[in-house]
Phi, psi and omega in degrees: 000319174308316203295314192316320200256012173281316195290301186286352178294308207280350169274334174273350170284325147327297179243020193023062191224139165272107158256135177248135165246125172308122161271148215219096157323147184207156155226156253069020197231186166260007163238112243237337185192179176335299175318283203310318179275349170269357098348294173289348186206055179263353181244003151316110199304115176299343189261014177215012178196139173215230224220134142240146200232121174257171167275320171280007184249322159307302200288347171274298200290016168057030169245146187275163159289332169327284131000277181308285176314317175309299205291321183275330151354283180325295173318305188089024183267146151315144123301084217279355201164133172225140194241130192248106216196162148087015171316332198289346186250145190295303190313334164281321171306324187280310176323284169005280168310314198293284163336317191279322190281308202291328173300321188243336238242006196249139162355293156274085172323124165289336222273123161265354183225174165212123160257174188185138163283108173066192204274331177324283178337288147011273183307294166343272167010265184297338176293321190289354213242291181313308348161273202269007183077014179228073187277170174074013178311347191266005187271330193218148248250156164291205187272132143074051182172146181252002211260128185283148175309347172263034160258203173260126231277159181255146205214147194244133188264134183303175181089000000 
């Protein structure tokens, strides 16, 4: 984790560009769940490598986002990407929502990414982002783009 977050110290000082990276809990992996990640990246730089929080990867690891976030809070590690998935299942959906609210839903957005599966999903999304209050994002360009969001969106395919 020192060389990782040295390579990445040493890319933004080359292009003064911030790369971030995410650890992703899986299971069957050794990092299985919130514990796992704050345990792997307790010697980590918070400002170059944090946490994605999927919504179904909670629900195997039987953690609320609530759960979670406290426990990488505590830590002071970050959210780099909330992985958004399972609308068709509510409960996943309610995670979602929940993740979305705790995460974004703050003074400060925690977040550098939002993934989401297809254009469904998407629409989901932006219902959940109106949802937690920060409806009116296609009215104004994202960070570092010019292009405003209700243009046609590129959706990062999950996996």
């Amino acid at each position: 984790m020192a060389d990782l977050s040295g390579g990445l110290t040493e890319i933004a000082w080359h292009t003064g560009r911030l790369v971030r990276v995410a650890v992703e809990a899986a299971p069957q992996t050794l990092v299985t769940g919130s514990k796992d990640i704050v345990r792997l990246l307790e010697r980590a730089d918070p400002a170059r490598i944090g946490a994605c929080l999927s919504a179904a990867r909670l629900a195997e690891a039987a953690e609320s986002p609530a759960q979670a976030l406290t426990r990488l809070r505590r830590s002071r590690l970050s959210v780099v990407k909330l992985r958004l998935g399972g609308h068709a299942d509510p409960d996943l959906a309610a995670t979602g929502r929940t993740m979305l609210a705790a995460v974004l839903g703050g003074v400060h957005a925690e977040c550098d990414h939002l993934e989401v599966e297809g254009t469904e999903e998407l629409d989901a999304a932006r219902d959940e982002l109106g949802a937690v209050g920060l409806d009116g994002a296609a009215d104004r360009p994202m960070p570092g783009s010019a292009v405003p969001c209700d243009a046609e969106p590129a959706v990062t395919p999950a996996g």
